[in-house]
Short mmCIF file of C-alpha atoms and ligand atoms in Angstrom, two decimals:
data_model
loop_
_atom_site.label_atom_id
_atom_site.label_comp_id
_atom_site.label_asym_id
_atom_site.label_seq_id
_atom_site.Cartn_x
_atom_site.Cartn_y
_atom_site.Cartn_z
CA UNK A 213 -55.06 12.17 16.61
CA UNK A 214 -57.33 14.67 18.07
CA UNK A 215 -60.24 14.53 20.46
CA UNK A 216 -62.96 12.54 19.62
CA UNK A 217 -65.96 14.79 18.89
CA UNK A 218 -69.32 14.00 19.91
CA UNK A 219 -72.46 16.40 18.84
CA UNK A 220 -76.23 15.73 19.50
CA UNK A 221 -78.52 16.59 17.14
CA UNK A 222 -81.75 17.62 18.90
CA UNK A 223 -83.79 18.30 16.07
CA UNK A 224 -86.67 19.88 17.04
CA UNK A 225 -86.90 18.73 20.06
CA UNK A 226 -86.62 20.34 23.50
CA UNK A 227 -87.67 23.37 24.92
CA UNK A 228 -85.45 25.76 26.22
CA UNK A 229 -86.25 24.60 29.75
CA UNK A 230 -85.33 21.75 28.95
CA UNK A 231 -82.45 21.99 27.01
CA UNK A 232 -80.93 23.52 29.96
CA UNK A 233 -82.42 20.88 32.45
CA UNK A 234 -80.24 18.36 30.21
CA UNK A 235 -76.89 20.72 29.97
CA UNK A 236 -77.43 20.38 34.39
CA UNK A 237 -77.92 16.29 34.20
CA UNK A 238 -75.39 15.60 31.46
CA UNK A 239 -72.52 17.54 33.60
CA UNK A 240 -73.64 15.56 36.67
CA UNK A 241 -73.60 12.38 34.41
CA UNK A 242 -70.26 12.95 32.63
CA UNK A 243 -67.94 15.40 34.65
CA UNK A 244 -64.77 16.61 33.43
CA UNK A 245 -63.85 14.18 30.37
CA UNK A 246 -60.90 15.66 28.72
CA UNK A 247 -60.31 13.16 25.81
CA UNK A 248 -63.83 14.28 24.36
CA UNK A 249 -65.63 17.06 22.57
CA UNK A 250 -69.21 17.49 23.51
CA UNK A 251 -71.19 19.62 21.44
CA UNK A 252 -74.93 20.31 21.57
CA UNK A 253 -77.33 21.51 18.66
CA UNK A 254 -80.37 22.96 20.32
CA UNK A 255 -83.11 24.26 18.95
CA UNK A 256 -82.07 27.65 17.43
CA UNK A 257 -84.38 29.24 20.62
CA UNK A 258 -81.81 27.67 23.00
CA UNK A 259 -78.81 28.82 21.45
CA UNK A 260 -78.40 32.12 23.06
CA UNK A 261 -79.57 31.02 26.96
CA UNK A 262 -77.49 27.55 26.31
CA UNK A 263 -74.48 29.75 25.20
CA UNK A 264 -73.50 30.89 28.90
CA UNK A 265 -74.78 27.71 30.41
CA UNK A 266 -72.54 25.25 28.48
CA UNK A 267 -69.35 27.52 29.33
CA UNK A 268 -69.05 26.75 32.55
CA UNK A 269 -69.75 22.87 31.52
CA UNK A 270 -67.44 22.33 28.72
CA UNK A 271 -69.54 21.80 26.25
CA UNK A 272 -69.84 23.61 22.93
CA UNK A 273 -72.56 24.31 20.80
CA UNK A 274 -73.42 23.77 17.23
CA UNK A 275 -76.46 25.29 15.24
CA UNK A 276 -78.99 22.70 13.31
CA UNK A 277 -79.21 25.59 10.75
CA UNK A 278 -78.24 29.13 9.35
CA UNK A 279 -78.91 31.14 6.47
CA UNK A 280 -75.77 31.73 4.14
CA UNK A 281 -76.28 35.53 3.71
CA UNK A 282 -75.38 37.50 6.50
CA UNK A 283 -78.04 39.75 7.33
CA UNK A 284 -80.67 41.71 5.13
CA UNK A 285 -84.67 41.11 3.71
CA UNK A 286 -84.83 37.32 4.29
CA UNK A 287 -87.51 36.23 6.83
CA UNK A 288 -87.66 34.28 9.26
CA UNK A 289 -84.28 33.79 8.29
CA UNK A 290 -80.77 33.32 11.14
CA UNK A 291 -77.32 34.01 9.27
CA UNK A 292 -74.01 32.69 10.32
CA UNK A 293 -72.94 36.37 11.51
CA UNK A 294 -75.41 36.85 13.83
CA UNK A 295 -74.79 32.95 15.47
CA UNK A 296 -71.19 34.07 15.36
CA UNK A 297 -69.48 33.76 18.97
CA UNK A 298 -72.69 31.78 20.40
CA UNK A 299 -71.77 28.72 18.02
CA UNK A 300 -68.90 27.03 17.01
CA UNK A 301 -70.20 24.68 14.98
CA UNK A 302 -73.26 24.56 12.21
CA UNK A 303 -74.43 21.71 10.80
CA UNK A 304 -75.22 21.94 7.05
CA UNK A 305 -76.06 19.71 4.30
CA UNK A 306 -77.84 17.10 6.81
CA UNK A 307 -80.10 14.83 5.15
CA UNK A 308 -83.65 16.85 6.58
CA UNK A 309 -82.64 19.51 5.15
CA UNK A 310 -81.46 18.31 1.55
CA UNK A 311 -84.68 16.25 1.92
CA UNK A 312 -87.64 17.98 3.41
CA UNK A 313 -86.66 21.66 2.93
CA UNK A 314 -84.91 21.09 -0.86
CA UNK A 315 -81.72 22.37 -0.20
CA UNK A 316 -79.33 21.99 -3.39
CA UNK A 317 -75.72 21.71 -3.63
CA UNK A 318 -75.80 25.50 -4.33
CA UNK A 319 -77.43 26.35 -0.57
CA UNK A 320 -75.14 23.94 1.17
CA UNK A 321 -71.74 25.48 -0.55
CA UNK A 322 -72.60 28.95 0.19
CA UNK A 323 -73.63 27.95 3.75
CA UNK A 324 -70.12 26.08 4.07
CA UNK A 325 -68.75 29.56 2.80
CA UNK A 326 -70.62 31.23 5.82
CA UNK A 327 -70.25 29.42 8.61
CA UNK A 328 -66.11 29.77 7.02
CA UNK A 329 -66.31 33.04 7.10
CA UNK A 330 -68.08 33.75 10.41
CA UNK A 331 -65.38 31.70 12.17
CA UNK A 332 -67.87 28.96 12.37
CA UNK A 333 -67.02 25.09 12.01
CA UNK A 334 -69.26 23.59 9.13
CA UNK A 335 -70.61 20.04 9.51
CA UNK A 336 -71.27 19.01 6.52
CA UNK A 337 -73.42 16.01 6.22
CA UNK A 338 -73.33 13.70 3.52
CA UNK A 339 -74.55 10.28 2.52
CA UNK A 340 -76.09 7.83 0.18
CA UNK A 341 -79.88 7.19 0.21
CA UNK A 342 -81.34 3.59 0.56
CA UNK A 343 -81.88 3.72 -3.43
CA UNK A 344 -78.62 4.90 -4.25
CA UNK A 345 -76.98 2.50 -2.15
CA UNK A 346 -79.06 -0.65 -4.25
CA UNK A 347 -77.61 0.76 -7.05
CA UNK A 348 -73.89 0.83 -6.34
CA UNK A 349 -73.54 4.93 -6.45
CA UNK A 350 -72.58 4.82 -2.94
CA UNK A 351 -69.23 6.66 -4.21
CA UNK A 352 -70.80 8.67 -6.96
CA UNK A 353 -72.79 10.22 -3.99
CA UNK A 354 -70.41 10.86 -1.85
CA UNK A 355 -68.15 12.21 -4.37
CA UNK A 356 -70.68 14.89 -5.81
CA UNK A 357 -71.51 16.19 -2.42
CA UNK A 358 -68.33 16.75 -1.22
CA UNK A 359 -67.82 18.57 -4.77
CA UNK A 360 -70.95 20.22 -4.45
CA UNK A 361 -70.45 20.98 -0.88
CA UNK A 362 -67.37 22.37 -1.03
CA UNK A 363 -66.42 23.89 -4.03
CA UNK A 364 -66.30 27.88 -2.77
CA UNK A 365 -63.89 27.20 0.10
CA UNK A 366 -59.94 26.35 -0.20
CA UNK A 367 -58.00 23.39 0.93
CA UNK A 368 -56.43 25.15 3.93
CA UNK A 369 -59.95 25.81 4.82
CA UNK A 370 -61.30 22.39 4.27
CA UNK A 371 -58.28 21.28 6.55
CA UNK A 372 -60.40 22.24 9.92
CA UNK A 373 -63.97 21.40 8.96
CA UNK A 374 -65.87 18.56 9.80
CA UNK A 375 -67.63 15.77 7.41
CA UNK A 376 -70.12 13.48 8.78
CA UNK A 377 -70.90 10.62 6.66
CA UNK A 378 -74.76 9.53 7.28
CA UNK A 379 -76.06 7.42 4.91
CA UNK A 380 -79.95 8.50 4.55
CA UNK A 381 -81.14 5.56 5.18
CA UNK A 382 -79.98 5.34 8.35
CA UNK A 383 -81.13 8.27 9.83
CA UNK A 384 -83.43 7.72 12.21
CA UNK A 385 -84.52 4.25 11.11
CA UNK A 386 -82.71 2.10 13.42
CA UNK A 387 -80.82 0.72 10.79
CA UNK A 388 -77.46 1.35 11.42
CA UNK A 389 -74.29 1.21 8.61
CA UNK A 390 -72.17 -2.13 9.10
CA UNK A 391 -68.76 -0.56 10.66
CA UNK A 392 -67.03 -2.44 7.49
CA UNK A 393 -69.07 -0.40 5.34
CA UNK A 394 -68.55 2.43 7.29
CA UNK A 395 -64.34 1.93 7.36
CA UNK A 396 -65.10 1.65 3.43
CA UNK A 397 -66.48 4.90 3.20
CA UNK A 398 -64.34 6.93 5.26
CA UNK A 399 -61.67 6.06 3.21
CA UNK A 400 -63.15 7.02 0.62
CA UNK A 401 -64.06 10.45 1.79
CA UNK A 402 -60.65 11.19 2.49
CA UNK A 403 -59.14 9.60 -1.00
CA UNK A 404 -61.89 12.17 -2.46
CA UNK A 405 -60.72 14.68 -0.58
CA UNK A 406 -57.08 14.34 -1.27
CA UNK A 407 -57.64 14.16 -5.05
CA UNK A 408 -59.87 17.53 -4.53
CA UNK A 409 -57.80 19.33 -1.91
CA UNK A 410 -54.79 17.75 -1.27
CA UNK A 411 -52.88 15.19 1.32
CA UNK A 412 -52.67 18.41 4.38
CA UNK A 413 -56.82 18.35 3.79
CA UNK A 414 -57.34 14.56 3.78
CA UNK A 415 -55.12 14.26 6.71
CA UNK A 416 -57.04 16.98 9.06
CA UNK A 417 -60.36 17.42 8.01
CA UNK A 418 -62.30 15.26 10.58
CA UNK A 419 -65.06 12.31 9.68
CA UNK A 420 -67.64 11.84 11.79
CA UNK A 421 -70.24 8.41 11.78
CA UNK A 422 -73.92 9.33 12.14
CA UNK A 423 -77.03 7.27 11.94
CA UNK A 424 -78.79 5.05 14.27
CA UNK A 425 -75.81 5.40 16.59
CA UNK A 426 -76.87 4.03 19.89
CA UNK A 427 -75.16 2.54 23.44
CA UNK A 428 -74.52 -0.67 21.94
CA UNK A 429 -73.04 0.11 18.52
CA UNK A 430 -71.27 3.37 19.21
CA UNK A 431 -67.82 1.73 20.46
CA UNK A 432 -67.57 0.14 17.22
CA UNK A 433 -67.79 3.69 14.91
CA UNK A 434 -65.69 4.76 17.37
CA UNK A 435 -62.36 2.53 16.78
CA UNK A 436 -62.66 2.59 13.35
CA UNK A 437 -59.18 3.87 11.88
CA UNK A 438 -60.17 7.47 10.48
CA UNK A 439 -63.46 8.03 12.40
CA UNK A 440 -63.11 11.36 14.52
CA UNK A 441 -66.52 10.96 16.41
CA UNK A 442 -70.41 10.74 16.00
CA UNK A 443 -72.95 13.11 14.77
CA UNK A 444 -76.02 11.45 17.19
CA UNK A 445 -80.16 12.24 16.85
CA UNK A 446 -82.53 10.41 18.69
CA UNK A 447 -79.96 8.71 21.19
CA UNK A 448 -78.59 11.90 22.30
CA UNK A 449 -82.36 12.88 23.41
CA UNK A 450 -82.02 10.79 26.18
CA UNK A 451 -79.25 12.02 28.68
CA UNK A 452 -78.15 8.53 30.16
CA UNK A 453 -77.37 7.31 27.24
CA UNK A 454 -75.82 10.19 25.26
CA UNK A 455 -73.47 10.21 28.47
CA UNK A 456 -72.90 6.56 28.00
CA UNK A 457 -71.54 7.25 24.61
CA UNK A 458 -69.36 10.04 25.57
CA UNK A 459 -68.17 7.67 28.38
CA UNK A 460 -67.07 5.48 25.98
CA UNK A 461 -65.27 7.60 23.60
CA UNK A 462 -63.47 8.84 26.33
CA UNK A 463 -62.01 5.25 27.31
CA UNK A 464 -61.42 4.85 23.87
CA UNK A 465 -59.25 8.20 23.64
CA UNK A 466 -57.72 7.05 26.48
CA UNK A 467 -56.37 3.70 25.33
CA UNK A 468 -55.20 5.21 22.12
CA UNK A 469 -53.33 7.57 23.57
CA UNK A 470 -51.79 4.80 25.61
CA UNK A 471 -50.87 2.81 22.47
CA UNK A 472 -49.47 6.17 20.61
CA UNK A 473 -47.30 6.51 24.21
P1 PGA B 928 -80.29 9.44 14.34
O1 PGA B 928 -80.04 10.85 13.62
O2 PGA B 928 -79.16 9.23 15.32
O3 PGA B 928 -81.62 9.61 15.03
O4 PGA B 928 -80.31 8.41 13.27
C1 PGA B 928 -78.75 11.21 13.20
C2 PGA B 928 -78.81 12.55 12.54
O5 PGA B 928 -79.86 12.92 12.01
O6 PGA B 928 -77.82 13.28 12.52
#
């Protein structure tokens, strides 16, 4: 079992300023803690000041968002290759993008295929929305994005990305998944994943819990057998509490490795 991997999801929020006013605080706050993975999606602006900044910190950075061409007449536009070395992770799929901006299966794969092929770890976010979950399709959703998400990349590839499973409706809502339903779910992410890809895939690709994850309920996603870390939005706005979490998972890490001893 590997590190557990935290990343905050800014959003749009932050300035630069103040991006790197947090990168200072959260290093004061948290220190050295080797059992964890911090990584920080800024706003796009902030990736290439935060990218020497977080070096000497330990902390890696993810992008919110990338186009999944590399480079030619596309506006306003940031591919994977030109976030490549400043990034080591990009987020895709997440549930403001499927949502607000309309991105389709077809967008998300080839932006898997991108970050892939600019050395980049994908994140790819999937989940169930409130309506879909009334109806019993949790798996049926679950199931077509990872088919629709993944489809151009190959199973030794999908061994060292990232899923995190976010059900829609708890995304910024304050309605966070029961961890039963959560432990549910994971499992069947990586059942999926096996019957797609294979046991090596379902065994390394790592699951991440986001939604509504907060001080008091992170510890809980956090133990759950097959839950690699937390994908975390408004929570990881506010420094204290963001290190809180990462506090946590650290003590966590910590006592599994004792039991694994
Ligand atoms: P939230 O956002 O923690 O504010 O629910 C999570 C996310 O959007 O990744």
């Amino acid at each position: 079992m590997g590190k557990k991997l935290i990343i905050a999801n800014w959003k749009m929020n932050l300035t630069v300023n103040e991006a790197s006013l947090f990168v200072h605080r959260l290093d004061d706050l948290v220190g050295k803690r080797r059992g964890v993975e911090i990584v920080l999606a800024p706003t796009m602006l902030a990736v290439q000041p935060l990218h020497l900044q977080v070096q000497h910190h330990h902390f890696n950075l993810a992008a919110q968002n990338f186009y999944w061409r590399d480079h030619g007449a596309y506006t306003g536009e940031v591919s994977a290759s030109q976030l490549r070395g400043l990034v080591q992770y990009g987020l895709v799929g997440h549930s403001e993008r499927r949502h607000v901006f309309g991105e389709r299966s077809k967008d998300i794969r080839s932006k898997v295929q991108a970050a892939v092929r600019n050395g980049i770890t994908p994140v790819l976010c999937i989940g169930e929305t409130a309506s879909e979950r009334a109806d019993g399709e949790t798996a049926d959703a679950i199931h077509d994005q990872l088919i629709g998400g993944l489809a151009n990349i190959t199973s030794v590839e999908v061994e060292h990305i990232v899923v995190a499973y976010e059900p829609v409706w708890a995304i910024g809502t304050g309605k966070f998944a029961a961890p039963r339903d959560v432990s549910r779910a994971v499992k069947l992410i990586r059942k999926q994943i096996k019957q797609l890809f294979g046991a090596l895939a379902a065994k390394h690709v790592r699951v991440l819990y986001g939604g509504s994850v907060n001080v008091d309920n992170a510890s809980a996603y956090l133990q759950i057998d097959g839950v690699d870390g937390l994908l975390i939005g408004d929570t990881s706005l506010d420094v204290r509490a963001f290190a809180e979490i990462i506090k946590k998972a650290d003590v966590i890490d910590k006592a599994v490795a004792r039991k694994a001893a």
